[in-house]
PDB file of C-alpha atoms in Angstrom:
ATOM      1  CA  UNK A  28     122.635 -50.803-142.939  1.00  0.00           C
ATOM      2  CA  UNK A  29     123.684 -52.117-139.162  1.00  0.00           C
ATOM      3  CA  UNK A  30     122.337 -55.590-138.752  1.00  0.00           C
ATOM      4  CA  UNK A  31     122.191 -57.285-135.131  1.00  0.00           C
ATOM      5  CA  UNK A  32     121.130 -60.935-134.510  1.00  0.00           C
ATOM      6  CA  UNK A  33     119.123 -62.541-132.175  1.00  0.00           C
ATOM      7  CA  UNK A  34     118.895 -66.517-131.339  1.00  0.00           C
ATOM      8  CA  UNK A  35     119.593 -69.016-129.007  1.00  0.00           C
ATOM      9  CA  UNK A  36     121.620 -71.052-131.240  1.00  0.00           C
ATOM     10  CA  UNK A  37     125.182 -70.379-131.715  1.00  0.00           C
ATOM     11  CA  UNK A  38     124.799 -72.536-135.168  1.00  0.00           C
ATOM     12  CA  UNK A  39     122.051 -70.128-137.038  1.00  0.00           C
ATOM     13  CA  UNK A  40     123.333 -66.915-135.585  1.00  0.00           C
ATOM     14  CA  UNK A  41     127.220 -68.220-137.326  1.00  0.00           C
ATOM     15  CA  UNK A  42     124.473 -69.089-140.129  1.00  0.00           C
ATOM     16  CA  UNK A  43     122.965 -65.848-140.168  1.00  0.00           C
ATOM     17  CA  UNK A  44     126.020 -63.921-140.085  1.00  0.00           C
ATOM     18  CA  UNK A  45     127.735 -65.428-143.127  1.00  0.00           C
ATOM     19  CA  UNK A  46     124.290 -64.940-145.366  1.00  0.00           C
ATOM     20  CA  UNK A  47     124.128 -61.071-144.026  1.00  0.00           C
ATOM     21  CA  UNK A  48     128.118 -60.837-144.892  1.00  0.00           C
ATOM     22  CA  UNK A  49     127.288 -61.450-148.876  1.00  0.00           C
ATOM     23  CA  UNK A  50     124.140 -58.424-149.010  1.00  0.00           C
ATOM     24  CA  UNK A  51     126.192 -55.197-150.534  1.00  0.00           C
ATOM     25  CA  UNK A  52     126.032 -52.483-147.717  1.00  0.00           C
ATOM     26  CA  UNK A  53     125.039 -54.992-145.121  1.00  0.00           C
ATOM     27  CA  UNK A  54     126.707 -54.923-141.999  1.00  0.00           C
ATOM     28  CA  UNK A  55     126.086 -57.241-138.618  1.00  0.00           C
ATOM     29  CA  UNK A  56     127.395 -54.609-135.509  1.00  0.00           C
ATOM     30  CA  UNK A  57     126.373 -57.577-133.277  1.00  0.00           C
ATOM     31  CA  UNK A  58     124.703 -60.576-131.863  1.00  0.00           C
ATOM     32  CA  UNK A  59     123.083 -62.000-129.151  1.00  0.00           C
ATOM     33  CA  UNK A  60     121.585 -65.649-127.665  1.00  0.00           C
ATOM     34  CA  UNK A  61     119.285 -64.302-124.926  1.00  0.00           C
ATOM     35  CA  UNK A  62     116.582 -61.688-124.403  1.00  0.00           C
ATOM     36  CA  UNK A  63     118.618 -59.247-121.917  1.00  0.00           C
ATOM     37  CA  UNK A  64     121.622 -59.239-123.163  1.00  0.00           C
ATOM     38  CA  UNK A  65     119.837 -58.366-126.563  1.00  0.00           C
ATOM     39  CA  UNK A  66     117.633 -55.380-125.462  1.00  0.00           C
ATOM     40  CA  UNK A  67     120.713 -53.857-124.032  1.00  0.00           C
ATOM     41  CA  UNK A  68     122.781 -53.883-127.072  1.00  0.00           C
ATOM     42  CA  UNK A  69     120.501 -53.439-129.362  1.00  0.00           C
ATOM     43  CA  UNK A  70     119.465 -50.088-127.324  1.00  0.00           C
ATOM     44  CA  UNK A  71     123.146 -49.302-127.004  1.00  0.00           C
ATOM     45  CA  UNK A  72     124.517 -49.747-131.006  1.00  0.00           C
ATOM     46  CA  UNK A  73     120.443 -48.818-132.587  1.00  0.00           C
ATOM     47  CA  UNK A  74     121.069 -51.103-135.408  1.00  0.00           C
ATOM     48  CA  UNK A  75     118.823 -50.527-138.560  1.00  0.00           C
ATOM     49  CA  UNK A  76     117.455 -54.457-138.592  1.00  0.00           C
ATOM     50  CA  UNK A  77     117.101 -56.811-136.099  1.00  0.00           C
ATOM     51  CA  UNK A  78     116.872 -60.716-136.505  1.00  0.00           C
ATOM     52  CA  UNK A  79     115.407 -62.090-133.857  1.00  0.00           C
ATOM     53  CA  UNK A  80     114.355 -65.954-133.199  1.00  0.00           C
ATOM     54  CA  UNK A  81     110.508 -65.157-131.494  1.00  0.00           C
ATOM     55  CA  UNK A  82     111.824 -68.445-128.825  1.00  0.00           C
ATOM     56  CA  UNK A  83     115.252 -67.068-126.928  1.00  0.00           C
ATOM     57  CA  UNK A  84     116.455 -67.358-123.917  1.00  0.00           C
ATOM     58  CA  UNK A  85     115.042 -64.965-120.935  1.00  0.00           C
ATOM     59  CA  UNK A  86     112.175 -63.770-122.651  1.00  0.00           C
ATOM     60  CA  UNK A  87     109.122 -64.878-124.961  1.00  0.00           C
ATOM     61  CA  UNK A  88     108.685 -64.397-128.185  1.00  0.00           C
ATOM     62  CA  UNK A  89     107.252 -60.855-127.842  1.00  0.00           C
ATOM     63  CA  UNK A  90     108.987 -59.238-125.335  1.00  0.00           C
ATOM     64  CA  UNK A  91     112.081 -58.008-127.109  1.00  0.00           C
ATOM     65  CA  UNK A  92     109.890 -57.061-130.251  1.00  0.00           C
ATOM     66  CA  UNK A  93     107.498 -54.969-128.453  1.00  0.00           C
ATOM     67  CA  UNK A  94     110.086 -52.869-126.094  1.00  0.00           C
ATOM     68  CA  UNK A  95     112.334 -52.837-129.802  1.00  0.00           C
ATOM     69  CA  UNK A  96     109.143 -50.821-131.245  1.00  0.00           C
ATOM     70  CA  UNK A  97     108.557 -48.833-128.584  1.00  0.00           C
ATOM     71  CA  UNK A  98     111.902 -47.096-129.342  1.00  0.00           C
ATOM     72  CA  UNK A  99     111.257 -43.401-131.291  1.00  0.00           C
ATOM     73  CA  UNK A 100     113.389 -44.528-133.749  1.00  0.00           C
ATOM     74  CA  UNK A 101     112.769 -48.122-133.743  1.00  0.00           C
ATOM     75  CA  UNK A 102     114.574 -50.591-136.078  1.00  0.00           C
ATOM     76  CA  UNK A 103     113.414 -53.006-138.471  1.00  0.00           C
ATOM     77  CA  UNK A 104     112.869 -56.650-137.329  1.00  0.00           C
ATOM     78  CA  UNK A 105     112.420 -59.407-138.878  1.00  0.00           C
ATOM     79  CA  UNK A 106     111.413 -62.686-137.426  1.00  0.00           C
ATOM     80  CA  UNK A 107     112.661 -65.886-137.809  1.00  0.00           C
ATOM     81  CA  UNK A 108     111.411 -69.079-136.516  1.00  0.00           C
ATOM     82  CA  UNK A 109     111.151 -73.004-136.865  1.00  0.00           C
ATOM     83  CA  UNK A 110     107.191 -72.456-135.372  1.00  0.00           C
ATOM     84  CA  UNK A 111     105.184 -72.531-138.611  1.00  0.00           C
ATOM     85  CA  UNK A 112     102.206 -71.570-136.885  1.00  0.00           C
ATOM     86  CA  UNK A 113      99.464 -68.729-138.540  1.00  0.00           C
ATOM     87  CA  UNK A 114      99.143 -67.679-135.041  1.00  0.00           C
ATOM     88  CA  UNK A 115     102.509 -66.639-134.155  1.00  0.00           C
ATOM     89  CA  UNK A 116     102.792 -64.776-137.740  1.00  0.00           C
ATOM     90  CA  UNK A 117      99.820 -63.202-136.971  1.00  0.00           C
ATOM     91  CA  UNK A 118     100.742 -62.471-133.008  1.00  0.00           C
ATOM     92  CA  UNK A 119     103.983 -60.621-134.850  1.00  0.00           C
ATOM     93  CA  UNK A 120     103.062 -58.926-137.308  1.00  0.00           C
ATOM     94  CA  UNK A 121     100.647 -57.332-134.959  1.00  0.00           C
ATOM     95  CA  UNK A 122     103.123 -56.431-132.144  1.00  0.00           C
ATOM     96  CA  UNK A 123     104.680 -54.800-135.632  1.00  0.00           C
ATOM     97  CA  UNK A 124     107.297 -56.951-137.146  1.00  0.00           C
ATOM     98  CA  UNK A 125     108.419 -55.831-140.572  1.00  0.00           C
ATOM     99  CA  UNK A 126     108.699 -59.425-141.859  1.00  0.00           C
ATOM    100  CA  UNK A 127     108.393 -62.964-140.532  1.00  0.00           C
ATOM    101  CA  UNK A 128     110.151 -66.123-142.409  1.00  0.00           C
ATOM    102  CA  UNK A 129     109.993 -69.589-140.846  1.00  0.00           C
ATOM    103  CA  UNK A 130     113.850 -70.255-141.047  1.00  0.00           C
ATOM    104  CA  UNK A 131     113.008 -74.341-142.492  1.00  0.00           C
ATOM    105  CA  UNK A 132     110.549 -73.086-145.569  1.00  0.00           C
ATOM    106  CA  UNK A 133     111.159 -69.159-146.076  1.00  0.00           C
ATOM    107  CA  UNK A 134     114.945 -68.585-145.284  1.00  0.00           C
ATOM    108  CA  UNK A 135     115.546 -67.507-148.994  1.00  0.00           C
ATOM    109  CA  UNK A 136     113.726 -64.814-148.293  1.00  0.00           C
ATOM    110  CA  UNK A 137     115.697 -62.912-145.740  1.00  0.00           C
ATOM    111  CA  UNK A 138     118.016 -61.500-148.247  1.00  0.00           C
ATOM    112  CA  UNK A 139     115.859 -60.067-150.856  1.00  0.00           C
ATOM    113  CA  UNK A 140     113.803 -58.344-147.334  1.00  0.00           C
ATOM    114  CA  UNK A 141     117.644 -57.050-146.376  1.00  0.00           C
ATOM    115  CA  UNK A 142     118.456 -55.802-149.492  1.00  0.00           C
ATOM    116  CA  UNK A 143     114.415 -53.956-150.289  1.00  0.00           C
ATOM    117  CA  UNK A 144     115.251 -52.328-146.317  1.00  0.00           C
ATOM    118  CA  UNK A 145     118.444 -51.437-147.264  1.00  0.00           C
ATOM    119  CA  UNK A 146     116.998 -49.809-150.528  1.00  0.00           C
ATOM    120  CA  UNK A 147     114.581 -48.107-148.304  1.00  0.00           C
ATOM    121  CA  UNK A 148     116.989 -46.558-146.001  1.00  0.00           C
ATOM    122  CA  UNK A 149     118.438 -44.655-148.872  1.00  0.00           C
TER     123      UNK A 149
END
């Protein structure tokens, strides 16, 4: 399963890439820290899953998610955020996010979510 990582923090992107590298049959195919670059790269590379921070450079929390979900074959989108507010969670889920995790309290749920998506792909 191909994964694309979008986060404006290089440190977080590196951590996510290391984490994903340990998941069988899952590989990171690209990364971006900017919304415009992310959308262009994701549309070109067609990952199965996008790990998306809702607050990134040159875009807002929903723009990238909505654009990706307009695709005929849209990737699964896992939102990762530092903002634990219920209204963010609901907004993202309503816009098509497959999962929504708060980095500080739910980071450990990322690997099981990736495993679930990988099993669904098979």
